[in-house]
Tab-separated table of C-alpha atoms in Angstrom:
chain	number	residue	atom	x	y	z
A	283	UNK	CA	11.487	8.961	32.631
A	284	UNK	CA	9.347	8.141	29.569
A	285	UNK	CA	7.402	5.625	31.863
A	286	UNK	CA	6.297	8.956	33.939
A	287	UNK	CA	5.487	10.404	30.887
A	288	UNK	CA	3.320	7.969	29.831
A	289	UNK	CA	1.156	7.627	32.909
A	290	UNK	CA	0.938	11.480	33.400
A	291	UNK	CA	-0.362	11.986	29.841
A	292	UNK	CA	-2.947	8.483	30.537
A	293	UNK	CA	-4.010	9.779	34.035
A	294	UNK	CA	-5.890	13.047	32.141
A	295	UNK	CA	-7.016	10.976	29.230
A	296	UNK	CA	-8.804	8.445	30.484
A	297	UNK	CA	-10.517	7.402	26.849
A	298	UNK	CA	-7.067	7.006	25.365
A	299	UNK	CA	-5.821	5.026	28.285
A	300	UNK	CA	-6.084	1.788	26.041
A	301	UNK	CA	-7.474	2.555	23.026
A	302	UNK	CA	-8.605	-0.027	19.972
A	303	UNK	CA	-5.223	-0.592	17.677
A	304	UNK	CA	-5.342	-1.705	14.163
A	305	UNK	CA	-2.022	-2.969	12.812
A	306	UNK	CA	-1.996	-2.920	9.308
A	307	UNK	CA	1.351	-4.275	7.053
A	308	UNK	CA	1.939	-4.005	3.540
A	309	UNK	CA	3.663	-7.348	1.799
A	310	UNK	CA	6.823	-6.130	-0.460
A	311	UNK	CA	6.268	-1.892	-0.448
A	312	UNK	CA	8.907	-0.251	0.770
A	313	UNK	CA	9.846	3.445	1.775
A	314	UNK	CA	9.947	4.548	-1.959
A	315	UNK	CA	6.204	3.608	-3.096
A	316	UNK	CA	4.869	6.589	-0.441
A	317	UNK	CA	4.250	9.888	-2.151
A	318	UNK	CA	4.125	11.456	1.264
A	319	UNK	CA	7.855	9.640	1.937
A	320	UNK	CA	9.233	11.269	-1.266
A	321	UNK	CA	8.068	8.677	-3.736
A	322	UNK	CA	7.662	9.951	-7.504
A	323	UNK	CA	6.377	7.295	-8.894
A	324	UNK	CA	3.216	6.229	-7.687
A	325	UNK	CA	-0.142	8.138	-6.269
A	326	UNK	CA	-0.705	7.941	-2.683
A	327	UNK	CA	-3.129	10.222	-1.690
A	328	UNK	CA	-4.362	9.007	1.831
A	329	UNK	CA	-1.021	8.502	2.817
A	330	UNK	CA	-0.637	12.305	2.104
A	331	UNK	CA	-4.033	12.635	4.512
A	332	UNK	CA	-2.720	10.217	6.853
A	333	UNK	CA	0.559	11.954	7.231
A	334	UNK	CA	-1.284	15.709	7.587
A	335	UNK	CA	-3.741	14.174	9.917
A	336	UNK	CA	-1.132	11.922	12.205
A	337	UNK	CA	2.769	11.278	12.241
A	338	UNK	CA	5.197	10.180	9.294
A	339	UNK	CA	8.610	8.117	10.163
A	340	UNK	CA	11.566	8.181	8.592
A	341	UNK	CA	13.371	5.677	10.022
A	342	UNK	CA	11.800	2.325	10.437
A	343	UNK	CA	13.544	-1.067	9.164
A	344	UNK	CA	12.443	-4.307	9.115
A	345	UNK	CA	13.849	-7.723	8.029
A	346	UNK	CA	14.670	-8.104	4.858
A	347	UNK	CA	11.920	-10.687	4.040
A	348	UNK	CA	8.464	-11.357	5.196
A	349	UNK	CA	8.700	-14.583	7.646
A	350	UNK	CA	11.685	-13.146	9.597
A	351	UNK	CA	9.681	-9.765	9.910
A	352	UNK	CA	6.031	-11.252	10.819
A	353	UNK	CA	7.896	-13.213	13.763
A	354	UNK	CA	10.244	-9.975	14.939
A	355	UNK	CA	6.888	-8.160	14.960
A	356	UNK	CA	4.820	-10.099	16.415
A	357	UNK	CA	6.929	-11.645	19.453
A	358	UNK	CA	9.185	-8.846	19.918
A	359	UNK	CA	12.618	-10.694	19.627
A	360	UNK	CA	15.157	-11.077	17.366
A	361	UNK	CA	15.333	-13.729	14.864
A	362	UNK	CA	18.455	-15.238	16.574
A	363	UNK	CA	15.793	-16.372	19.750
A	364	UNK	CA	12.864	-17.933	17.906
A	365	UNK	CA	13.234	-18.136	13.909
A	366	UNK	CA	13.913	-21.325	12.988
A	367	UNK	CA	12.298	-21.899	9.842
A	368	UNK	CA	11.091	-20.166	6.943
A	369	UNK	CA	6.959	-19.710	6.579
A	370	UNK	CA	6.778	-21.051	10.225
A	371	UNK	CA	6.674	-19.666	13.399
A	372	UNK	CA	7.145	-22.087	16.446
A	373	UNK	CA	4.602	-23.549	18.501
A	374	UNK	CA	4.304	-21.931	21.973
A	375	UNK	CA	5.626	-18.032	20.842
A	376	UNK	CA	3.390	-15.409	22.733
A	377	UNK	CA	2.454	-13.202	20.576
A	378	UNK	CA	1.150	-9.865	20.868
A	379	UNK	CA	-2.232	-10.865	20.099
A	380	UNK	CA	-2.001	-13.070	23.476
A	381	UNK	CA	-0.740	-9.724	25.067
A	382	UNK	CA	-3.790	-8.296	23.975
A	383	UNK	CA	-5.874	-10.771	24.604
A	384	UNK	CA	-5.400	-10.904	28.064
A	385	UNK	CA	-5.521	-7.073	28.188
A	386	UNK	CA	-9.084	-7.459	27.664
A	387	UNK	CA	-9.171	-6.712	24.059
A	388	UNK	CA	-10.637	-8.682	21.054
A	389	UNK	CA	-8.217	-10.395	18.718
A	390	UNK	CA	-8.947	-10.249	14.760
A	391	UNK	CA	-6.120	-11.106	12.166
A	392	UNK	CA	-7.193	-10.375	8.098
A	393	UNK	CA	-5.118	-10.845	5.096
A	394	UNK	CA	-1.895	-12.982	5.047
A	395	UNK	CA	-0.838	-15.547	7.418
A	396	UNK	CA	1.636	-17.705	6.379
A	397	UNK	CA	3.207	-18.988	9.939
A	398	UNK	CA	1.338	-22.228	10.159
A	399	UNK	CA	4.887	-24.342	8.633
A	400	UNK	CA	4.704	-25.536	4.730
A	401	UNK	CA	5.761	-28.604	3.178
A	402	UNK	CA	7.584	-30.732	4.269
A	403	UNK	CA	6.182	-29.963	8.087
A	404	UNK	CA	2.943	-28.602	7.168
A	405	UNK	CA	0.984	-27.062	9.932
A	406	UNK	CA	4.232	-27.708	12.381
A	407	UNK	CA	3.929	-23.716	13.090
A	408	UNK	CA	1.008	-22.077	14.541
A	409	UNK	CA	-2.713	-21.133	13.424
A	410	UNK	CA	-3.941	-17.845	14.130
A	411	UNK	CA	-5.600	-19.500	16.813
A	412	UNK	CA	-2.746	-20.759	18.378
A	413	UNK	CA	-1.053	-17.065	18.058
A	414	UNK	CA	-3.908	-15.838	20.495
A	415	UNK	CA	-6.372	-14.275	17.412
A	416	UNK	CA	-10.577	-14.898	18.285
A	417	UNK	CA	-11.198	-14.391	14.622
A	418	UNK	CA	-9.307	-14.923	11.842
A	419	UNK	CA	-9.194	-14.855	8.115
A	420	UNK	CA	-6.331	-15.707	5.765
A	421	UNK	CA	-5.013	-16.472	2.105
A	422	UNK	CA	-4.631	-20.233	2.673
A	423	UNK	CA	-1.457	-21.928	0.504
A	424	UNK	CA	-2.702	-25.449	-0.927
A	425	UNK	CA	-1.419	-27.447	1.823
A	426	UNK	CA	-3.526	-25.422	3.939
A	427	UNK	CA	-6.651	-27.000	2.060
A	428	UNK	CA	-7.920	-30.394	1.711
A	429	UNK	CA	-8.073	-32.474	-1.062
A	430	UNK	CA	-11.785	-31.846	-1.526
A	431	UNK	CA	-11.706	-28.310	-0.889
A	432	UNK	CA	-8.913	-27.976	-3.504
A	433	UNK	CA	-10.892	-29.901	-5.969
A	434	UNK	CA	-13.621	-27.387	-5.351
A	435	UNK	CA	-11.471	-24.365	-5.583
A	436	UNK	CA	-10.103	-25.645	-8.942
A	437	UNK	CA	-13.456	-26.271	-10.510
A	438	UNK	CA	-14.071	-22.478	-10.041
A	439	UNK	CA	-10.794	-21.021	-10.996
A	440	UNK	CA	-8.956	-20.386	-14.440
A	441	UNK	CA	-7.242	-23.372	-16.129
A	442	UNK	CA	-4.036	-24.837	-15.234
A	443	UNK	CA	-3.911	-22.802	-11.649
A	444	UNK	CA	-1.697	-25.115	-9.601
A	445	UNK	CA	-1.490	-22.715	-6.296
A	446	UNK	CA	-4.237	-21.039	-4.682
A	447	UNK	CA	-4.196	-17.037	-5.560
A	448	UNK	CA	-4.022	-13.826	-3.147
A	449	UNK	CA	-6.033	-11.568	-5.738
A	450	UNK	CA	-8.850	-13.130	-8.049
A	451	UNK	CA	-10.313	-16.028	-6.951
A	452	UNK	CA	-8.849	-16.217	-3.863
A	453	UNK	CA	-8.140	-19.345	-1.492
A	454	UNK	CA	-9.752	-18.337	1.786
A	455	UNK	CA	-10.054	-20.301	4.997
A	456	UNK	CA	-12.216	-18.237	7.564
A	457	UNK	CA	-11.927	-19.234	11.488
A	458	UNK	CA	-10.609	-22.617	10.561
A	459	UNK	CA	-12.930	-23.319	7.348
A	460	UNK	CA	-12.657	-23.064	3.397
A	461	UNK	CA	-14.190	-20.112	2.337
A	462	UNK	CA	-15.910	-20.905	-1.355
A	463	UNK	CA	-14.766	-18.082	-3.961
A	464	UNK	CA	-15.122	-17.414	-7.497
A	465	UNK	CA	-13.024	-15.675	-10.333
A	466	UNK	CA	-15.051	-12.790	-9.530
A	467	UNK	CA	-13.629	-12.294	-5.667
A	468	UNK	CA	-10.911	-10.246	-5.265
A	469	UNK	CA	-9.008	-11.333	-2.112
A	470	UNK	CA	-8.031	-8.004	-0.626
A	471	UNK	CA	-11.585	-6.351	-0.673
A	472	UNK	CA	-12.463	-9.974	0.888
A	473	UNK	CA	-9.914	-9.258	3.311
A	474	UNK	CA	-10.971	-5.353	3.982
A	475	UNK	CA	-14.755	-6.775	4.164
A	476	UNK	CA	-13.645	-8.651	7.219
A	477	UNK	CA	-11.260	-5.560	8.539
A	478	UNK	CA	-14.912	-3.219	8.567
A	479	UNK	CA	-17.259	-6.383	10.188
A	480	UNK	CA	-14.345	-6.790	12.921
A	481	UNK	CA	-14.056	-3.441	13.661
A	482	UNK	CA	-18.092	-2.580	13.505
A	483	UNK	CA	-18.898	-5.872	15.740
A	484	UNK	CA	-16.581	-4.826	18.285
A	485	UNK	CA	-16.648	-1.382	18.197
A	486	UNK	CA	-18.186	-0.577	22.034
A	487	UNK	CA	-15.563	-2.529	23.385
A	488	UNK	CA	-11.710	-3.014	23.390
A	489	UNK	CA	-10.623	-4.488	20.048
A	490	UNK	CA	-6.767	-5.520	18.357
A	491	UNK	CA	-6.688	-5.782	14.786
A	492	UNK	CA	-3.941	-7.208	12.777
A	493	UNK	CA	-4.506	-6.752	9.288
A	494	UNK	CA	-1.039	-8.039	7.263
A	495	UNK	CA	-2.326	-7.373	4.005
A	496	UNK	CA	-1.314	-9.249	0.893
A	497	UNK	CA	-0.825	-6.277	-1.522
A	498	UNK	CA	1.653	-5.357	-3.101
A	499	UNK	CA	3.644	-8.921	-3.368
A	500	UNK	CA	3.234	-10.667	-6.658
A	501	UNK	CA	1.805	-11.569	-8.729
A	502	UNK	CA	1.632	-8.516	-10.336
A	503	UNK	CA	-1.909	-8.473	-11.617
A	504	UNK	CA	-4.723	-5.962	-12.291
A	505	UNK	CA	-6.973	-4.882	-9.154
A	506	UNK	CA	-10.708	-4.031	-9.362
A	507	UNK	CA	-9.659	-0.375	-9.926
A	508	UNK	CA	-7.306	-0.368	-12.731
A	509	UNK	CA	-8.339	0.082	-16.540
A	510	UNK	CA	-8.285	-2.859	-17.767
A	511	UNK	CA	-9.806	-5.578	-15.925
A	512	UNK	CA	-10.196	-9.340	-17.925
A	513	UNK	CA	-9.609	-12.828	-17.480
A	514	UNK	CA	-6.388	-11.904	-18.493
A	515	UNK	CA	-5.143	-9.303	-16.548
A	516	UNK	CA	-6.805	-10.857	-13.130
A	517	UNK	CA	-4.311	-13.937	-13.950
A	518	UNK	CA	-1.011	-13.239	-15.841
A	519	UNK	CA	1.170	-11.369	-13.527
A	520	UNK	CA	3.300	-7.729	-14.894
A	521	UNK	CA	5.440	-5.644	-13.169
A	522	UNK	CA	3.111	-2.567	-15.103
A	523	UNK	CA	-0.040	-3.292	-12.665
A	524	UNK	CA	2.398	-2.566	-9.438
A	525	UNK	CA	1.483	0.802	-9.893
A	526	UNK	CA	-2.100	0.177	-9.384
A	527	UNK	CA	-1.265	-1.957	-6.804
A	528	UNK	CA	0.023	0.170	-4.708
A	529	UNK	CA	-2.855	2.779	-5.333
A	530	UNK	CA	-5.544	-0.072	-4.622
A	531	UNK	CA	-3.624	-0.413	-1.347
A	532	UNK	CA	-3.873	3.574	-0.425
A	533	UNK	CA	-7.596	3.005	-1.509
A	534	UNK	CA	-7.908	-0.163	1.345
A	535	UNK	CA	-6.022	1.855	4.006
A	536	UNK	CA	-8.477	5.114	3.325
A	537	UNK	CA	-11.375	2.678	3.391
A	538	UNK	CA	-10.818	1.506	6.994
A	539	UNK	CA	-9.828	4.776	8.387
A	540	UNK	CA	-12.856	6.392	7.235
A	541	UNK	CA	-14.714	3.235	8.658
A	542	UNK	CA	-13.335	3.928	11.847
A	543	UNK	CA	-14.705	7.646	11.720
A	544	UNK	CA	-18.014	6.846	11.010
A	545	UNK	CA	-18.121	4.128	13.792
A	546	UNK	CA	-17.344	7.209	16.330
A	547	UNK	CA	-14.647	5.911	17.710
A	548	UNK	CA	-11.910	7.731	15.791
A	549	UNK	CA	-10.380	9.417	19.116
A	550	UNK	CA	-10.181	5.557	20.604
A	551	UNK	CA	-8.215	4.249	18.052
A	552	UNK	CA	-4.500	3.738	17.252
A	553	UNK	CA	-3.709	2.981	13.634
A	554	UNK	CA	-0.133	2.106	12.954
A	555	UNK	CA	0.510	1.203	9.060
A	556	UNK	CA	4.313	-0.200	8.149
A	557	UNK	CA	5.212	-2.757	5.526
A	558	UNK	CA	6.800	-6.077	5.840
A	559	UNK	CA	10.195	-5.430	3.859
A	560	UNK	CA	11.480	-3.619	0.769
A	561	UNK	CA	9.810	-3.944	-2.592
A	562	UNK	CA	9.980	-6.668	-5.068
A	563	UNK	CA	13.713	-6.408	-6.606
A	564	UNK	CA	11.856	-6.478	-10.074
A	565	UNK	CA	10.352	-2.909	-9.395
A	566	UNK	CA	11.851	-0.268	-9.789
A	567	UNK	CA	10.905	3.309	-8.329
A	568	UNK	CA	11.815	6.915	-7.636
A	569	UNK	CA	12.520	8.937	-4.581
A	570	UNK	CA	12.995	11.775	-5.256
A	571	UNK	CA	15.532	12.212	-7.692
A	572	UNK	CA	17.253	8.504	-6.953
A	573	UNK	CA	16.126	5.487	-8.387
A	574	UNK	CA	15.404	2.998	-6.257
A	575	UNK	CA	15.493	-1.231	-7.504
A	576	UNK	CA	13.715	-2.884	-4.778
A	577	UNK	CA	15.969	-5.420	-2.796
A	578	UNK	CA	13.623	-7.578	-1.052
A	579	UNK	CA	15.284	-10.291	0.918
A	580	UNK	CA	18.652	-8.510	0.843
A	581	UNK	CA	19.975	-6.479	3.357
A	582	UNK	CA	20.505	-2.938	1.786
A	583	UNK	CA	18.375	-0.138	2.307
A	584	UNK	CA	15.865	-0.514	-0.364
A	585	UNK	CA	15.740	-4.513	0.937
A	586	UNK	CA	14.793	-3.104	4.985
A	587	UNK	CA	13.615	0.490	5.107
A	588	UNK	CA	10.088	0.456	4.723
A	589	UNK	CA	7.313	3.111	5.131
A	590	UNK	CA	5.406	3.976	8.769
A	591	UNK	CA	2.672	5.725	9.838
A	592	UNK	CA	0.606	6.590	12.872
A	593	UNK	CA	-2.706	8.013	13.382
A	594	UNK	CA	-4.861	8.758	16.768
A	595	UNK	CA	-6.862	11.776	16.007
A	596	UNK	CA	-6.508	14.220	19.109
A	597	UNK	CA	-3.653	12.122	20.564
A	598	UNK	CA	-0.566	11.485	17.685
A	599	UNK	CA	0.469	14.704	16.698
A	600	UNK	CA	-0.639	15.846	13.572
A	601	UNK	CA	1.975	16.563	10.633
A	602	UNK	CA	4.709	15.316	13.115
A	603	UNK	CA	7.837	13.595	11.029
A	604	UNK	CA	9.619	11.401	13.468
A	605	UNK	CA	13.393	10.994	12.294
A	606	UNK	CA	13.610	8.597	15.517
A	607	UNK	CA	14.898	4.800	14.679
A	608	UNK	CA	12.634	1.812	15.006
A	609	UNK	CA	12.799	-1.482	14.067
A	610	UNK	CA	10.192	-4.520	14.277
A	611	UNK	CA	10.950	-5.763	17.369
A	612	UNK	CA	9.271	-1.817	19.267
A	613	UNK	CA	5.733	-2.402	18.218
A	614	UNK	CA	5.783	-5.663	20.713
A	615	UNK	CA	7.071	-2.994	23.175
A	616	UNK	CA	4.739	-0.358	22.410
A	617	UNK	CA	1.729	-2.350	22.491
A	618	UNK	CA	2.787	-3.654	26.109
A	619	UNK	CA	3.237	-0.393	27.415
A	620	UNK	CA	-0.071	0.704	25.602
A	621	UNK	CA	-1.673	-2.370	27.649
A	622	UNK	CA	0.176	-0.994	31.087
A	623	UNK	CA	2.799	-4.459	30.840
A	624	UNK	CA	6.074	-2.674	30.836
A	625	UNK	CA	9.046	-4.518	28.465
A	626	UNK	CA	10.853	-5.143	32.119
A	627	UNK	CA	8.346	-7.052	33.492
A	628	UNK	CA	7.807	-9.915	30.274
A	629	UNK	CA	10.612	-12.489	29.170
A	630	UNK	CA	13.013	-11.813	26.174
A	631	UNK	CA	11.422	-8.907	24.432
A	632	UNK	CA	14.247	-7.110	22.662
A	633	UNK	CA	12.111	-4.162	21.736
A	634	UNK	CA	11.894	-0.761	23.088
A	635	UNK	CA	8.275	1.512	23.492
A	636	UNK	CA	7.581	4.051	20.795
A	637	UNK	CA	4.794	5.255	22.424
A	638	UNK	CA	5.736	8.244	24.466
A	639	UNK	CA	6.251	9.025	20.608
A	640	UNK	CA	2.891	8.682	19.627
A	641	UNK	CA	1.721	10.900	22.602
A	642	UNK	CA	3.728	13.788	21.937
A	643	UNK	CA	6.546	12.856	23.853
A	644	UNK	CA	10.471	12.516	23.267
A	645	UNK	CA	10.586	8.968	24.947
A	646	UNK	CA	13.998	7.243	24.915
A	647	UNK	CA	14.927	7.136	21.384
A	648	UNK	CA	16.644	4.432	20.054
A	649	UNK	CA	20.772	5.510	18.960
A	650	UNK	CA	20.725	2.504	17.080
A	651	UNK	CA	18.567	-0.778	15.531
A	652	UNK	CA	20.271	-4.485	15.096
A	653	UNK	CA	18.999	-7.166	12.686
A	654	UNK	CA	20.119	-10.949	12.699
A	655	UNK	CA	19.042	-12.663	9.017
A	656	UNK	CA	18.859	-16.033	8.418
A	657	UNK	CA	15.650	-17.142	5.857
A	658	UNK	CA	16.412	-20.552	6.024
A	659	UNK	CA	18.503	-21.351	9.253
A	660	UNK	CA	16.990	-25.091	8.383
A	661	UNK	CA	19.233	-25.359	5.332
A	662	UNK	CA	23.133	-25.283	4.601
A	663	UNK	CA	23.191	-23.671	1.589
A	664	UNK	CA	20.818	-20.843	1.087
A	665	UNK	CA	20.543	-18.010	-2.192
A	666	UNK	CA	20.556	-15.215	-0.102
A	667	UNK	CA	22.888	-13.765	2.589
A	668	UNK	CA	23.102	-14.807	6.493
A	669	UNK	CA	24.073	-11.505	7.975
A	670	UNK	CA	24.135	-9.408	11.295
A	671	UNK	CA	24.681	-5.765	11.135
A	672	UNK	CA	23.904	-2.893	13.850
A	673	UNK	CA	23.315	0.791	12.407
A	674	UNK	CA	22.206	3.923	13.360
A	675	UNK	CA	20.501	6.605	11.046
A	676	UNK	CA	23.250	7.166	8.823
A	677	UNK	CA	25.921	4.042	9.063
A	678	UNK	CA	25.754	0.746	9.126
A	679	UNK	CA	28.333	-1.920	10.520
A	680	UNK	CA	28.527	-5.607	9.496
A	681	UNK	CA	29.167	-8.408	11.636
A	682	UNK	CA	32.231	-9.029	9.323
A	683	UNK	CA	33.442	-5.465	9.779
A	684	UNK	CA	32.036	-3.950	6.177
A	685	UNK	CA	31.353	-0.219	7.377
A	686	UNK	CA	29.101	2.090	5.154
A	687	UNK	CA	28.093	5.555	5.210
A	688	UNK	CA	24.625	4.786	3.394
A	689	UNK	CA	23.225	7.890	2.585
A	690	UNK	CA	26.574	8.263	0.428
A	691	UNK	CA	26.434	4.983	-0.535
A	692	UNK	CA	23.199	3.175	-1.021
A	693	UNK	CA	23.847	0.268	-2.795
A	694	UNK	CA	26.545	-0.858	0.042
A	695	UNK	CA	29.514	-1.082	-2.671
A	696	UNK	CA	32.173	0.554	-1.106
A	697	UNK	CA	33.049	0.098	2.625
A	698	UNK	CA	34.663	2.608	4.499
A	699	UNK	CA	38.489	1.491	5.137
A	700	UNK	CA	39.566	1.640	8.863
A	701	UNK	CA	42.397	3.566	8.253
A	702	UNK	CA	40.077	6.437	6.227
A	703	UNK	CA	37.732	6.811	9.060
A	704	UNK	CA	37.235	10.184	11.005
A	705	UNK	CA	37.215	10.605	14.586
A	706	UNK	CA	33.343	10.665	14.535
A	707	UNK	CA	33.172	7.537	12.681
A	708	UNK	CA	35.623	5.477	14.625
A	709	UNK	CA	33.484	6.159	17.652
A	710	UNK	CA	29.742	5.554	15.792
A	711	UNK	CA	32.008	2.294	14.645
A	712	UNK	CA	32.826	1.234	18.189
A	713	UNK	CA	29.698	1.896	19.489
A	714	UNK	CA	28.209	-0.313	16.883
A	715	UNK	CA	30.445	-3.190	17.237
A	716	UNK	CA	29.423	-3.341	20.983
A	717	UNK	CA	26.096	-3.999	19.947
A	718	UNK	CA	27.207	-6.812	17.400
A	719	UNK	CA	29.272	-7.973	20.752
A	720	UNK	CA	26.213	-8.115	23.068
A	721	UNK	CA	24.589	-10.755	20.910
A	722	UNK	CA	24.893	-14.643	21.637
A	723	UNK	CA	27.419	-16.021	19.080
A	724	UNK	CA	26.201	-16.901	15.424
A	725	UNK	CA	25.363	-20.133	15.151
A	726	UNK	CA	24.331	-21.065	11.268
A	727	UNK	CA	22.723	-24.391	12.104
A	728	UNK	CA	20.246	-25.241	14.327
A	729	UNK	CA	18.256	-22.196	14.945
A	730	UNK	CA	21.019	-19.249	14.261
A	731	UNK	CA	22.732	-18.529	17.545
A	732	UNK	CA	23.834	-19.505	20.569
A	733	UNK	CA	23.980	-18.231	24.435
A	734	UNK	CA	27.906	-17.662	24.960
C-alpha cells in the first residue's frame, strides 16, 4: 500500500520525484541535548526552526556506539551481517552512496570517516572512495597520514600533540591528500566550508551529501563561538565547553540550511539530521524534569535514543511530531525507495522506508526496532556489553530474557518478573521474542552470528 502511496504523491510532483538529500549525523548528542526534544539544558534554536518548519521524531535509536551505527546506516543491515571490526567497515559493502551514485546523483562525504580499519590492519576497511563518495573530506587519525605529512602537521600544532585533532588544527586529508592546517583552523567550519562548495557546485543537478559531523564527541574544547577562546581552551579538553558545543553544532546545521535556500533549491532538497549514538557518559543533561547521564556505548536509552529531524519545504509536513519507530538500518530503505529501488528488489537490507512519512503519509510503521551489539566481535574479552534486544516504543526485551518497561524504568535496573506481567505485556513479550527468534544464532567470534 505505501508503495502506491508513494508513486501517486511522485506522479504530481515531478520536482520532488528525486530530490538532492543531505544526511547530516551528530558524533555523541543524543535525544536530551535538543531544546525542541525537551532538552533544558542547552540552546538549540534552529532545531526549534527546523522542527516548526519540517518534522520532529520521537522515536529513533541507533547503536550504541559510532562504528556499529555508521555501518547499520550506511549499508542497511544489521551488525550481525557485516560488522566485524571496530573503526572498519569491510571491503566490498554497498553503500548507500553507491545507491546513489548509480541513481544519477553526486556523492560528497564531509566531516568524520573513520571506516578505513586502524592499527593493527590499517586501511584494511574502505576509503570514501571505495564506499561510492566522488568527493570526500575527512578528519584523518595518524595512521591515516604519512610520516612526512605528520612531521608537517606537528611542526604547526601545539606541543606534545601525539594524535591528530577534530577541532583546532585539524588533520585533514581532502580526496585522498593531506590538507595543510594551522592552530588557527577549526575543523568543523573546515568541514561546513566543504558542505556549502559541494552543495553550490552541484546545485543544478542531482546531488547526495553525507555530512557525519565530528561535533559533539570529545575532546571537550572551546569552539570559535564561545567566550573564551586561547591556546588553552582550543587544546585542553572540559566537559563545561559541551554546552557550546552543542550550540556551535545548531549554528553549522542553520548554516547549511540557509545555504540551501539561497541556492533556490530549497523545495528539491531532503535534509534528514540524526546523531550517531547517545552522549558522552561524562555529560550530564536535562529533559525535562529527568536528568539524563549520557550512556554512550551502552545499551540503555540515553546510550541509543538519539535526536531526528526532517526538512523538505513544501513536501515534509511542517510541525509534524512522528511518534513512529526507526532505527538505522530505514534510512538505507528510504533512500532506495527515494531513488525508485524498492528494499525487495536489493540483497540483505534489513531496513524498512520512512518515506511515505516524510510525504505526509502513514506508510507501514514499524511495531518494533532490533539491535545486535558487538564493538569488538575481533576480541574475546571486551569492556562493554555484547547484547541483542528487540523493543517497541515503550518495552524492551533482552536476548537473555531481561524485560523492562523503560519509560518507568530508564536506567534498566529492575526487570519485569514473568510471573508479574499483565496480559498486555505477556503478548508485547512474545511478540518480541519472535523477533529475537528470527535472527541467525549469536555467534561471539568470528563476525557475531551465524545462519541457523
Amino acid at each position: 500500500m505505501h508503495r502506491a502511496f508513494i508513486l501517486a504523491v511522485l506522479a504530481v510532483l515531478p520536482l520532488a520525484a528525486q530530490p538532492n538529500v543531505v544526511l547530516i549525523m551528530a558524533d555523541d548528542m543524543g535525544y536530551e541535548c535538543i531544546s525542541s526534544n525537551g532538552g533544558a539544558s542547552y540552546e538549540t534554536p534552529v532545531f526549534e526552526r527546523i522542527a516548526r518548519q519540517g518534522m520532529r521524531f520521537s522515536n529513533c535509536y541507533s547503536q550504541p556506539v559510532c562504528t556499529p551505527s555508521r555501518i547499520k546506516l550506511m549499508t542497511g543491515k544489521y551488525n550481525w551481517r557485516n560488522y566485524r571490526a571496530f573503526g572498519r567497515m569491510e571491503k566490498g559493502e554497498r553503500t548507500f552512496a553507491h545507491l546513489m551514485r548509480e541513481a544519477g546523483y553526486a556523492t560528497g562525504l564531509t566531516g568524520k570517516w573513520q571506516l578505513w580499519g586502524g592499527p593493527p590492519a590499517a586501511k584494511s576497511g574502505m576509503s570514501p572512495a571505495e564506499a561510492g563518495f566522488d568527493e570526500h573530506i575527512h578528519w584523518a587519525y595518524n595512521f591515516e597520514l604519512s610520516e612526512e605529512e605528520l612531521r608537517r602537521y606537528a611542526s604547526a600544532g601545539p606541543p606534545g600533540s601525539k594524535q591528530t585533532s577534530r577541532f583546532w588544527h585539524p588533520g585533514i586529508i581532502k580526496n585522498g591528500k593531506y590538507l595543510h592546517t594551522s592552530t588557527a583552523d577549526y575543523g568543523p567550519d573546515i568541514f561546513s566550508d566543504f558542505a556549502l562548495d559541494f552543495i553550490e557546485r552541484h546545485r543544478n543537478e542531482r546531488f547526495f551529501l553525507y555530512y557525519p559531523m565530528v561535533l559533539t564527541h570529545g575532546p571537550f574544547v572551546a569552539t570559535p563561538r564561545s567566550d573564551v577562546v586561547t591556546n588553552e581552551t582550543k587544546f585542553k579538553s572540559d566537559t563545561k565547553h559541551f554546552a557550546d558545543m552543542v550550540s556551535y553544532t545548531d549554528f553549522l546545521v542553520g548554516r547549511l540550511i540557509d545555504h540551501v535556500r539561497r541556492m533556490g533549491i530549497a523545495g528539491n532538497t531532503l535534509v534528514l539530521f540524526t546523531g550517531d549514538n547517545g552522549t558522552d557518559r561524562r555529560i550530564q543533561s536535562m529533559l525535562g524534569e529527568r536528568t539524563v547521564r549520557g550512556r554512550k556505548a551502552f545499551p540503555e536509552d540515553a546510550g541509543t535514543h538519539v535526536p531526528m529531524f526532517a526538512w523538505w519545504p513544501g513536501q515534509v509536513p511542517a510541525g509534524l511530531v512522528s511518534s513512529d519507530l526507526i532505527e538505522f538500518s530505514d534510512f538505507f530503505a528510504t533512500l532506495a525507495d527515494l531513488t525508485g529501488r524498492p528494499v525487495r528488489d536489493l540483497e540483505h537490507v534489513d531496513g524498512r522506508s520512512f518515506l511515505p512519512l516524510l510525504l505526509g503519509g502513514a506508510g507501514e510503521p514499524r511495531t518494533s526496532i532490533f539491535v545486535h551489539y558487538d564493538r569488538d566481535p575481533s576480541l574475546d574479552e571486551v569492556p562493554f556489553p555484547r547484547i541483542r534486544f528487540a523493543r517497541t516504543k515503550r518495552y524492551k526485551l533482552y536476548s537473555d530474557g531481561r524485560y523492562f518497561d523503560v519509560p518507568h524504568d530508564w536506567h534498566e535496573q529492575s526487570p519485569i518478573e514473568v510471573e508479574d506481567l499483565t496480559v498486555e505485556q505477556h503478548a508485547i513479550r512474545l511478540r518480541l521474542q519472535r523477533v529475537l527468534d528470527s535472527m541467525p544464532a549469536w555467534n561471539p567470534r568470528g563476525g557475531g552470528a551465524v545462519d541457523r
